[in-house]
mmCIF file with all atom_site columns, C-alpha atoms in Angstrom:
data_model
loop_
_atom_site.group_PDB
_atom_site.id
_atom_site.type_symbol
_atom_site.label_atom_id
_atom_site.label_alt_id
_atom_site.label_comp_id
_atom_site.label_asym_id
_atom_site.label_entity_id
_atom_site.label_seq_id
_atom_site.pdbx_PDB_ins_code
_atom_site.Cartn_x
_atom_site.Cartn_y
_atom_site.Cartn_z
_atom_site.occupancy
_atom_site.B_iso_or_equiv
_atom_site.pdbx_formal_charge
_atom_site.auth_seq_id
_atom_site.auth_comp_id
_atom_site.auth_asym_id
_atom_site.auth_atom_id
_atom_site.pdbx_PDB_model_num
ATOM 1   C CA . MET A 1 1   ? 0.148   0.151  -0.153 1.00 51.00 ? 1   MET A CA 1
ATOM 2   C CA . ARG A 1 2   ? 1.179   3.493  -0.917 1.00 54.00 ? 2   ARG A CA 1
ATOM 3   C CA . HIS A 1 3   ? 0.505   6.716  1.258  1.00 50.00 ? 3   HIS A CA 1
ATOM 4   C CA . LEU A 1 4   ? -0.037  9.981  -0.497 1.00 49.00 ? 4   LEU A CA 1
ATOM 5   C CA . PRO A 1 5   ? 2.621   12.684 1.118  1.00 53.00 ? 5   PRO A CA 1
ATOM 6   C CA . ARG A 1 6   ? 0.504   14.837 3.743  1.00 51.00 ? 6   ARG A CA 1
ATOM 7   C CA . ALA A 1 7   ? 2.236   17.812 3.329  1.00 50.00 ? 7   ALA A CA 1
ATOM 8   C CA . ARG A 1 8   ? -0.541  19.683 2.026  1.00 53.00 ? 8   ARG A CA 1
ATOM 9   C CA . HIS A 1 9   ? -2.765  18.033 4.433  1.00 57.00 ? 9   HIS A CA 1
ATOM 10  C CA . SER A 1 10  ? -0.420  18.897 7.774  1.00 63.00 ? 10  SER A CA 1
ATOM 11  C CA . THR A 1 11  ? 0.045   22.424 6.361  1.00 70.00 ? 11  THR A CA 1
ATOM 12  C CA . SER A 1 12  ? -3.989  23.385 5.934  1.00 87.00 ? 12  SER A CA 1
ATOM 13  C CA . VAL A 1 13  ? -4.257  21.686 9.450  1.00 87.00 ? 13  VAL A CA 1
ATOM 14  C CA . GLN A 1 14  ? -1.637  24.087 10.826 1.00 91.00 ? 14  GLN A CA 1
ATOM 15  C CA . ASN A 1 15  ? -3.280  26.963 9.213  1.00 91.00 ? 15  ASN A CA 1
ATOM 16  C CA . ARG A 1 16  ? -6.287  26.021 10.960 1.00 92.00 ? 16  ARG A CA 1
ATOM 17  C CA . THR A 1 17  ? -5.064  25.827 13.681 1.00 94.00 ? 17  THR A CA 1
ATOM 18  C CA . LYS A 1 18  ? -2.976  29.085 14.006 1.00 96.00 ? 18  LYS A CA 1
ATOM 19  C CA . LEU A 1 19  ? -6.079  30.771 13.274 1.00 96.00 ? 19  LEU A CA 1
ATOM 20  C CA . ARG A 1 20  ? -7.972  29.121 16.119 1.00 97.00 ? 20  ARG A CA 1
ATOM 21  C CA . ASP A 1 21  ? -5.154  30.564 17.972 1.00 97.00 ? 21  ASP A CA 1
ATOM 22  C CA . ALA A 1 22  ? -5.267  33.727 16.830 1.00 97.00 ? 22  ALA A CA 1
ATOM 23  C CA . TYR A 1 23  ? -9.490  34.239 17.842 1.00 98.00 ? 23  TYR A CA 1
ATOM 24  C CA . GLY A 1 24  ? -8.225  32.335 20.973 1.00 98.00 ? 24  GLY A CA 1
ATOM 25  C CA . ARG A 1 25  ? -9.610  29.337 21.915 1.00 97.00 ? 25  ARG A CA 1
ATOM 26  C CA . THR A 1 26  ? -12.350 30.827 24.159 1.00 97.00 ? 26  THR A CA 1
ATOM 27  C CA . GLY A 1 27  ? -16.310 30.997 23.711 1.00 97.00 ? 27  GLY A CA 1
ATOM 28  C CA . VAL A 1 28  ? -15.997 34.589 21.585 1.00 97.00 ? 28  VAL A CA 1
ATOM 29  C CA . GLY A 1 29  ? -13.201 33.360 20.161 1.00 98.00 ? 29  GLY A CA 1
ATOM 30  C CA . GLN A 1 30  ? -13.836 30.728 17.709 1.00 98.00 ? 30  GLN A CA 1
ATOM 31  C CA . GLY A 1 31  ? -17.518 32.270 17.701 1.00 98.00 ? 31  GLY A CA 1
ATOM 32  C CA . CYS A 1 32  ? -15.817 34.984 15.582 1.00 98.00 ? 32  CYS A CA 1
ATOM 33  C CA . LEU A 1 33  ? -14.460 33.174 13.708 1.00 98.00 ? 33  LEU A CA 1
ATOM 34  C CA . LEU A 1 34  ? -17.651 30.750 12.827 1.00 98.00 ? 34  LEU A CA 1
ATOM 35  C CA . ALA A 1 35  ? -18.533 34.464 12.852 1.00 98.00 ? 35  ALA A CA 1
ATOM 36  C CA . ARG A 1 36  ? -16.376 35.114 9.855  1.00 97.00 ? 36  ARG A CA 1
ATOM 37  C CA . ARG A 1 37  ? -17.125 31.355 8.532  1.00 97.00 ? 37  ARG A CA 1
ATOM 38  C CA . LEU A 1 38  ? -20.635 32.242 8.209  1.00 97.00 ? 38  LEU A CA 1
ATOM 39  C CA . ILE A 1 39  ? -20.649 35.547 6.353  1.00 97.00 ? 39  ILE A CA 1
ATOM 40  C CA . GLU A 1 40  ? -17.383 34.358 3.751  1.00 96.00 ? 40  GLU A CA 1
ATOM 41  C CA . SER A 1 41  ? -20.436 31.618 3.218  1.00 97.00 ? 41  SER A CA 1
ATOM 42  C CA . GLY A 1 42  ? -23.198 34.077 2.550  1.00 96.00 ? 42  GLY A CA 1
ATOM 43  C CA . VAL A 1 43  ? -24.776 34.502 5.608  1.00 95.00 ? 43  VAL A CA 1
ATOM 44  C CA . ARG A 1 44  ? -26.330 38.116 5.983  1.00 94.00 ? 44  ARG A CA 1
ATOM 45  C CA . LEU A 1 45  ? -26.234 38.359 9.800  1.00 95.00 ? 45  LEU A CA 1
ATOM 46  C CA . ALA A 1 46  ? -24.033 37.067 12.178 1.00 96.00 ? 46  ALA A CA 1
ATOM 47  C CA . THR A 1 47  ? -24.326 37.399 16.048 1.00 96.00 ? 47  THR A CA 1
ATOM 48  C CA . VAL A 1 48  ? -21.525 36.556 18.966 1.00 97.00 ? 48  VAL A CA 1
ATOM 49  C CA . PHE A 1 49  ? -22.676 36.607 22.157 1.00 95.00 ? 49  PHE A CA 1
ATOM 50  C CA . HIS A 1 50  ? -20.220 37.087 24.921 1.00 94.00 ? 50  HIS A CA 1
ATOM 51  C CA . GLY A 1 51  ? -21.696 36.872 28.125 1.00 89.00 ? 51  GLY A CA 1
ATOM 52  C CA . GLY A 1 52  ? -21.368 37.500 31.604 1.00 87.00 ? 52  GLY A CA 1
ATOM 53  C CA . TYR A 1 53  ? -20.546 41.388 31.893 1.00 89.00 ? 53  TYR A CA 1
ATOM 54  C CA . ASP A 1 54  ? -22.996 42.137 34.333 1.00 89.00 ? 54  ASP A CA 1
ATOM 55  C CA . THR A 1 55  ? -20.707 42.254 36.697 1.00 91.00 ? 55  THR A CA 1
ATOM 56  C CA . HIS A 1 56  ? -22.714 43.510 40.265 1.00 94.00 ? 56  HIS A CA 1
ATOM 57  C CA . VAL A 1 57  ? -20.383 42.159 42.602 1.00 95.00 ? 57  VAL A CA 1
ATOM 58  C CA . ASP A 1 58  ? -16.664 41.548 42.558 1.00 95.00 ? 58  ASP A CA 1
ATOM 59  C CA . HIS A 1 59  ? -16.131 43.331 38.723 1.00 92.00 ? 59  HIS A CA 1
ATOM 60  C CA . GLU A 1 60  ? -12.887 43.189 38.645 1.00 92.00 ? 60  GLU A CA 1
ATOM 61  C CA . LYS A 1 61  ? -11.905 39.220 39.170 1.00 94.00 ? 61  LYS A CA 1
ATOM 62  C CA . HIS A 1 62  ? -14.910 38.703 36.394 1.00 93.00 ? 62  HIS A CA 1
ATOM 63  C CA . ALA A 1 63  ? -14.259 41.468 33.749 1.00 92.00 ? 63  ALA A CA 1
ATOM 64  C CA . LYS A 1 64  ? -10.468 41.192 33.538 1.00 94.00 ? 64  LYS A CA 1
ATOM 65  C CA . PRO A 1 65  ? -10.437 37.292 31.964 1.00 95.00 ? 65  PRO A CA 1
ATOM 66  C CA . LEU A 1 66  ? -13.524 38.597 29.713 1.00 95.00 ? 66  LEU A CA 1
ATOM 67  C CA . MET A 1 67  ? -11.740 41.648 28.768 1.00 95.00 ? 67  MET A CA 1
ATOM 68  C CA . THR A 1 68  ? -8.543  39.924 28.225 1.00 97.00 ? 68  THR A CA 1
ATOM 69  C CA . GLU A 1 69  ? -10.732 36.990 25.253 1.00 97.00 ? 69  GLU A CA 1
ATOM 70  C CA . PHE A 1 70  ? -12.675 40.177 23.998 1.00 97.00 ? 70  PHE A CA 1
ATOM 71  C CA . ASP A 1 71  ? -9.151  41.651 23.312 1.00 97.00 ? 71  ASP A CA 1
ATOM 72  C CA . GLN A 1 72  ? -7.766  38.785 21.415 1.00 98.00 ? 72  GLN A CA 1
ATOM 73  C CA . ALA A 1 73  ? -10.667 37.813 19.303 1.00 98.00 ? 73  ALA A CA 1
ATOM 74  C CA . PHE A 1 74  ? -12.405 41.236 18.079 1.00 98.00 ? 74  PHE A CA 1
ATOM 75  C CA . PRO A 1 75  ? -8.851  42.991 15.873 1.00 98.00 ? 75  PRO A CA 1
ATOM 76  C CA . ALA A 1 76  ? -8.475  39.072 14.791 1.00 98.00 ? 76  ALA A CA 1
ATOM 77  C CA . LEU A 1 77  ? -11.705 38.884 12.969 1.00 98.00 ? 77  LEU A CA 1
ATOM 78  C CA . LEU A 1 78  ? -10.784 42.416 11.249 1.00 98.00 ? 78  LEU A CA 1
ATOM 79  C CA . GLU A 1 79  ? -7.494  41.553 10.364 1.00 97.00 ? 79  GLU A CA 1
ATOM 80  C CA . ASP A 1 80  ? -9.427  38.010 9.359  1.00 97.00 ? 80  ASP A CA 1
ATOM 81  C CA . LEU A 1 81  ? -11.922 40.110 7.150  1.00 97.00 ? 81  LEU A CA 1
ATOM 82  C CA . ASP A 1 82  ? -9.621  42.781 6.349  1.00 97.00 ? 82  ASP A CA 1
ATOM 83  C CA . GLN A 1 83  ? -7.467  39.559 4.590  1.00 96.00 ? 83  GLN A CA 1
ATOM 84  C CA . ARG A 1 84  ? -9.735  37.972 2.754  1.00 96.00 ? 84  ARG A CA 1
ATOM 85  C CA . GLY A 1 85  ? -11.292 41.174 0.914  1.00 96.00 ? 85  GLY A CA 1
ATOM 86  C CA . MET A 1 86  ? -14.654 40.888 3.241  1.00 97.00 ? 86  MET A CA 1
ATOM 87  C CA . LEU A 1 87  ? -14.163 44.140 5.642  1.00 97.00 ? 87  LEU A CA 1
ATOM 88  C CA . ALA A 1 88  ? -15.064 46.747 3.656  1.00 95.00 ? 88  ALA A CA 1
ATOM 89  C CA . ASN A 1 89  ? -18.802 45.056 2.899  1.00 95.00 ? 89  ASN A CA 1
ATOM 90  C CA . THR A 1 90  ? -19.203 43.883 6.338  1.00 97.00 ? 90  THR A CA 1
ATOM 91  C CA . LEU A 1 91  ? -20.316 45.713 9.163  1.00 97.00 ? 91  LEU A CA 1
ATOM 92  C CA . VAL A 1 92  ? -19.070 44.528 12.379 1.00 98.00 ? 92  VAL A CA 1
ATOM 93  C CA . ILE A 1 93  ? -20.717 45.855 15.931 1.00 97.00 ? 93  ILE A CA 1
ATOM 94  C CA . VAL A 1 94  ? -19.704 45.794 18.951 1.00 97.00 ? 94  VAL A CA 1
ATOM 95  C CA . ILE A 1 95  ? -22.590 46.850 22.037 1.00 94.00 ? 95  ILE A CA 1
ATOM 96  C CA . GLY A 1 96  ? -23.692 44.864 24.898 1.00 89.00 ? 96  GLY A CA 1
ATOM 97  C CA . ASP A 1 97  ? -27.298 46.212 26.707 1.00 84.00 ? 97  ASP A CA 1
ATOM 98  C CA . PHE A 1 98  ? -26.123 49.317 28.925 1.00 85.00 ? 98  PHE A CA 1
ATOM 99  C CA . GLY A 1 99  ? -23.377 51.149 29.433 1.00 88.00 ? 99  GLY A CA 1
ATOM 100 C CA . ARG A 1 100 ? -21.977 50.606 33.752 1.00 89.00 ? 100 ARG A CA 1
ATOM 101 C CA . THR A 1 101 ? -21.750 52.471 36.674 1.00 89.00 ? 101 THR A CA 1
ATOM 102 C CA . PRO A 1 102 ? -18.830 54.827 36.611 1.00 88.00 ? 102 PRO A CA 1
ATOM 103 C CA . LYS A 1 103 ? -18.653 53.838 41.120 1.00 91.00 ? 103 LYS A CA 1
ATOM 104 C CA . ILE A 1 104 ? -18.306 49.966 42.297 1.00 92.00 ? 104 ILE A CA 1
ATOM 105 C CA . ASN A 1 105 ? -20.945 49.364 44.211 1.00 95.00 ? 105 ASN A CA 1
ATOM 106 C CA . PHE A 1 106 ? -20.667 48.137 48.193 1.00 95.00 ? 106 PHE A CA 1
ATOM 107 C CA . SER A 1 107 ? -20.554 44.171 46.447 1.00 96.00 ? 107 SER A CA 1
ATOM 108 C CA . GLY A 1 108 ? -17.598 45.631 44.103 1.00 94.00 ? 108 GLY A CA 1
ATOM 109 C CA . GLY A 1 109 ? -19.578 45.626 40.959 1.00 93.00 ? 109 GLY A CA 1
ATOM 110 C CA . ARG A 1 110 ? -21.122 47.704 38.678 1.00 92.00 ? 110 ARG A CA 1
ATOM 111 C CA . ASP A 1 111 ? -24.315 47.791 38.093 1.00 93.00 ? 111 ASP A CA 1
ATOM 112 C CA . HIS A 1 112 ? -26.282 49.023 34.736 1.00 92.00 ? 112 HIS A CA 1
ATOM 113 C CA . TRP A 1 113 ? -25.579 52.451 33.793 1.00 91.00 ? 113 TRP A CA 1
ATOM 114 C CA . PRO A 1 114 ? -28.330 53.881 30.660 1.00 89.00 ? 114 PRO A CA 1
ATOM 115 C CA . ARG A 1 115 ? -26.565 57.291 30.679 1.00 88.00 ? 115 ARG A CA 1
ATOM 116 C CA . SER A 1 116 ? -23.825 56.319 28.783 1.00 90.00 ? 116 SER A CA 1
ATOM 117 C CA . SER A 1 117 ? -22.129 53.312 26.574 1.00 90.00 ? 117 SER A CA 1
ATOM 118 C CA . ALA A 1 118 ? -20.163 53.015 24.105 1.00 91.00 ? 118 ALA A CA 1
ATOM 119 C CA . VAL A 1 119 ? -20.733 50.864 20.754 1.00 94.00 ? 119 VAL A CA 1
ATOM 120 C CA . ALA A 1 120 ? -17.473 50.618 18.032 1.00 96.00 ? 120 ALA A CA 1
ATOM 121 C CA . LEU A 1 121 ? -18.419 50.075 15.150 1.00 97.00 ? 121 LEU A CA 1
ATOM 122 C CA . ALA A 1 122 ? -15.660 48.938 11.680 1.00 97.00 ? 122 ALA A CA 1
ATOM 123 C CA . GLY A 1 123 ? -15.955 47.822 8.201  1.00 96.00 ? 123 GLY A CA 1
ATOM 124 C CA . ALA A 1 124 ? -18.338 48.712 5.509  1.00 96.00 ? 124 ALA A CA 1
ATOM 125 C CA . GLY A 1 125 ? -17.240 52.286 4.863  1.00 90.00 ? 125 GLY A CA 1
ATOM 126 C CA . VAL A 1 126 ? -17.351 52.863 8.447  1.00 95.00 ? 126 VAL A CA 1
ATOM 127 C CA . ALA A 1 127 ? -14.961 56.545 8.949  1.00 93.00 ? 127 ALA A CA 1
ATOM 128 C CA . GLY A 1 128 ? -12.094 53.947 11.058 1.00 91.00 ? 128 GLY A CA 1
ATOM 129 C CA . GLY A 1 129 ? -10.401 55.622 14.476 1.00 93.00 ? 129 GLY A CA 1
ATOM 130 C CA . VAL A 1 130 ? -13.381 58.096 15.007 1.00 95.00 ? 130 VAL A CA 1
ATOM 131 C CA . VAL A 1 131 ? -14.348 58.829 18.800 1.00 95.00 ? 131 VAL A CA 1
ATOM 132 C CA . VAL A 1 132 ? -17.506 60.316 18.755 1.00 96.00 ? 132 VAL A CA 1
ATOM 133 C CA . GLY A 1 133 ? -18.761 62.086 22.139 1.00 94.00 ? 133 GLY A CA 1
ATOM 134 C CA . LYS A 1 134 ? -17.482 62.562 25.438 1.00 94.00 ? 134 LYS A CA 1
ATOM 135 C CA . THR A 1 135 ? -17.911 62.344 28.956 1.00 93.00 ? 135 THR A CA 1
ATOM 136 C CA . ASP A 1 136 ? -17.693 63.575 32.302 1.00 94.00 ? 136 ASP A CA 1
ATOM 137 C CA . LYS A 1 137 ? -14.470 62.381 34.689 1.00 92.00 ? 137 LYS A CA 1
ATOM 138 C CA . GLN A 1 138 ? -16.236 59.645 35.468 1.00 89.00 ? 138 GLN A CA 1
ATOM 139 C CA . ALA A 1 139 ? -17.584 58.337 32.212 1.00 87.00 ? 139 ALA A CA 1
ATOM 140 C CA . GLY A 1 140 ? -20.643 59.045 34.482 1.00 90.00 ? 140 GLY A CA 1
ATOM 141 C CA . GLU A 1 141 ? -22.206 62.096 31.815 1.00 92.00 ? 141 GLU A CA 1
ATOM 142 C CA . PRO A 1 142 ? -21.850 62.343 28.354 1.00 93.00 ? 142 PRO A CA 1
ATOM 143 C CA . THR A 1 143 ? -21.144 66.056 27.733 1.00 95.00 ? 143 THR A CA 1
ATOM 144 C CA . ASP A 1 144 ? -19.755 66.695 24.357 1.00 95.00 ? 144 ASP A CA 1
ATOM 145 C CA . ARG A 1 145 ? -22.051 65.242 21.188 1.00 94.00 ? 145 ARG A CA 1
ATOM 146 C CA . PRO A 1 146 ? -24.780 62.814 23.082 1.00 94.00 ? 146 PRO A CA 1
ATOM 147 C CA . VAL A 1 147 ? -25.756 59.467 20.535 1.00 94.00 ? 147 VAL A CA 1
ATOM 148 C CA . THR A 1 148 ? -28.912 58.426 20.612 1.00 93.00 ? 148 THR A CA 1
ATOM 149 C CA . ILE A 1 149 ? -29.953 54.265 20.285 1.00 93.00 ? 149 ILE A CA 1
ATOM 150 C CA . GLU A 1 150 ? -32.111 56.401 17.376 1.00 95.00 ? 150 GLU A CA 1
ATOM 151 C CA . ASP A 1 151 ? -28.996 57.722 16.214 1.00 96.00 ? 151 ASP A CA 1
ATOM 152 C CA . PHE A 1 152 ? -27.119 55.056 16.428 1.00 96.00 ? 152 PHE A CA 1
ATOM 153 C CA . GLY A 1 153 ? -30.080 53.004 14.819 1.00 95.00 ? 153 GLY A CA 1
ATOM 154 C CA . ALA A 1 154 ? -30.557 54.956 12.299 1.00 96.00 ? 154 ALA A CA 1
ATOM 155 C CA . THR A 1 155 ? -26.792 55.073 11.522 1.00 96.00 ? 155 THR A CA 1
ATOM 156 C CA . VAL A 1 156 ? -26.587 51.085 10.998 1.00 96.00 ? 156 VAL A CA 1
ATOM 157 C CA . TYR A 1 157 ? -29.658 51.745 8.742  1.00 94.00 ? 157 TYR A CA 1
ATOM 158 C CA . LYS A 1 158 ? -27.797 54.214 6.787  1.00 95.00 ? 158 LYS A CA 1
ATOM 159 C CA . ILE A 1 159 ? -24.942 51.958 6.196  1.00 95.00 ? 159 ILE A CA 1
ATOM 160 C CA . LEU A 1 160 ? -26.876 49.428 5.216  1.00 94.00 ? 160 LEU A CA 1
ATOM 161 C CA . GLY A 1 161 ? -28.352 51.365 2.579  1.00 93.00 ? 161 GLY A CA 1
ATOM 162 C CA . ILE A 1 162 ? -31.770 50.826 4.620  1.00 92.00 ? 162 ILE A CA 1
ATOM 163 C CA . ASN A 1 163 ? -33.907 54.818 3.757  1.00 91.00 ? 163 ASN A CA 1
ATOM 164 C CA . VAL A 1 164 ? -34.382 55.780 7.829  1.00 88.00 ? 164 VAL A CA 1
ATOM 165 C CA . ASP A 1 165 ? -37.202 58.198 6.818  1.00 87.00 ? 165 ASP A CA 1
ATOM 166 C CA . LYS A 1 166 ? -39.542 55.597 4.856  1.00 86.00 ? 166 LYS A CA 1
ATOM 167 C CA . GLU A 1 167 ? -43.258 54.935 6.365  1.00 87.00 ? 167 GLU A CA 1
ATOM 168 C CA . TYR A 1 168 ? -44.174 51.785 6.405  1.00 86.00 ? 168 TYR A CA 1
ATOM 169 C CA . ARG A 1 169 ? -47.359 50.194 7.252  1.00 88.00 ? 169 ARG A CA 1
ATOM 170 C CA . ALA A 1 170 ? -48.121 48.838 10.397 1.00 87.00 ? 170 ALA A CA 1
ATOM 171 C CA . ASN A 1 171 ? -51.801 46.932 10.756 1.00 92.00 ? 171 ASN A CA 1
ATOM 172 C CA . GLY A 1 172 ? -52.662 50.243 8.474  1.00 91.00 ? 172 GLY A CA 1
ATOM 173 C CA . ARG A 1 173 ? -50.530 52.629 10.398 1.00 92.00 ? 173 ARG A CA 1
ATOM 174 C CA . PRO A 1 174 ? -47.566 54.178 8.397  1.00 89.00 ? 174 PRO A CA 1
ATOM 175 C CA . VAL A 1 175 ? -44.147 53.631 10.828 1.00 89.00 ? 175 VAL A CA 1
ATOM 176 C CA . ARG A 1 176 ? -40.931 55.099 10.450 1.00 87.00 ? 176 ARG A CA 1
ATOM 177 C CA . ILE A 1 177 ? -38.194 52.509 11.313 1.00 89.00 ? 177 ILE A CA 1
ATOM 178 C CA . VAL A 1 178 ? -35.868 55.348 13.448 1.00 90.00 ? 178 VAL A CA 1
ATOM 179 C CA . LYS A 1 179 ? -38.341 57.740 15.094 1.00 87.00 ? 179 LYS A CA 1
ATOM 180 C CA . ASP A 1 180 ? -36.184 60.467 14.870 1.00 90.00 ? 180 ASP A CA 1
ATOM 181 C CA . GLY A 1 181 ? -32.959 59.472 14.432 1.00 93.00 ? 181 GLY A CA 1
ATOM 182 C CA . VAL A 1 182 ? -30.000 61.503 12.594 1.00 94.00 ? 182 VAL A CA 1
ATOM 183 C CA . PRO A 1 183 ? -27.255 59.264 11.323 1.00 95.00 ? 183 PRO A CA 1
ATOM 184 C CA . VAL A 1 184 ? -24.095 59.770 12.694 1.00 96.00 ? 184 VAL A CA 1
ATOM 185 C CA . LYS A 1 185 ? -22.256 61.381 9.975  1.00 95.00 ? 185 LYS A CA 1
ATOM 186 C CA . GLU A 1 186 ? -18.646 61.693 11.873 1.00 96.00 ? 186 GLU A CA 1
ATOM 187 C CA . VAL A 1 187 ? -18.326 57.820 11.165 1.00 94.00 ? 187 VAL A CA 1
ATOM 188 C CA . LEU A 1 188 ? -20.183 57.787 7.792  1.00 93.00 ? 188 LEU A CA 1
ATOM 189 C CA . ALA A 1 189 ? -16.806 57.466 5.881  1.00 78.00 ? 189 ALA A CA 1
#
C-alpha cells in the first residue's frame, strides 16, 4: 500500500490551528471565527454573544478575563475579514445592553448605567479611528455630542442602505423605521 504525501494536509491543519489560536480558544474567539466563516459562506447576519459582563459583584475578578478574551478575538476578526477582502462589505458592531456605573458598588461590582455607554463600529465603509462624543471624568454623563439609540439605529440602517426616512405600513398605520434618529455623520466615510 502506497501512502500519499501529507504535506498539503499538514499545512492546512497547521494554518487552521494558527487561525483558531489567533482568535483565541475561548467562546468569543471561536464564535468570532465561526461568524467570519458564516459571513464568508453568504450568511447575511451573524451574532456573537459574549456574556458575563453583568458584574454586579466582584467586577475586577469577573471582567478581566472577559476583556482579555475580547481583546484577542475582536482585532483577529477585523484582521481576518480585511485579509480576505470582506471587511469593506461587512459591518461589525460591538454593543452591550447598558453602560456600567462609573463607581464601584458596595459589592465591588458595577451596576447598569443607561446614561453613558460605548459602541464600536468597523468595516462597511465606516471611518476608522473616529471617536464621537465625550463624557465627564467619571464616564458617567455625556458632555459633548451625545448619540441617542435612535441615532445609532439610523446610522446602522444608513450604512446598510436602508432608507430611515421611509414610512412603512403596520396594521394600516404609517410607522417610521427609526423615530427621530439622525445618522452619525462622523462615522460615515
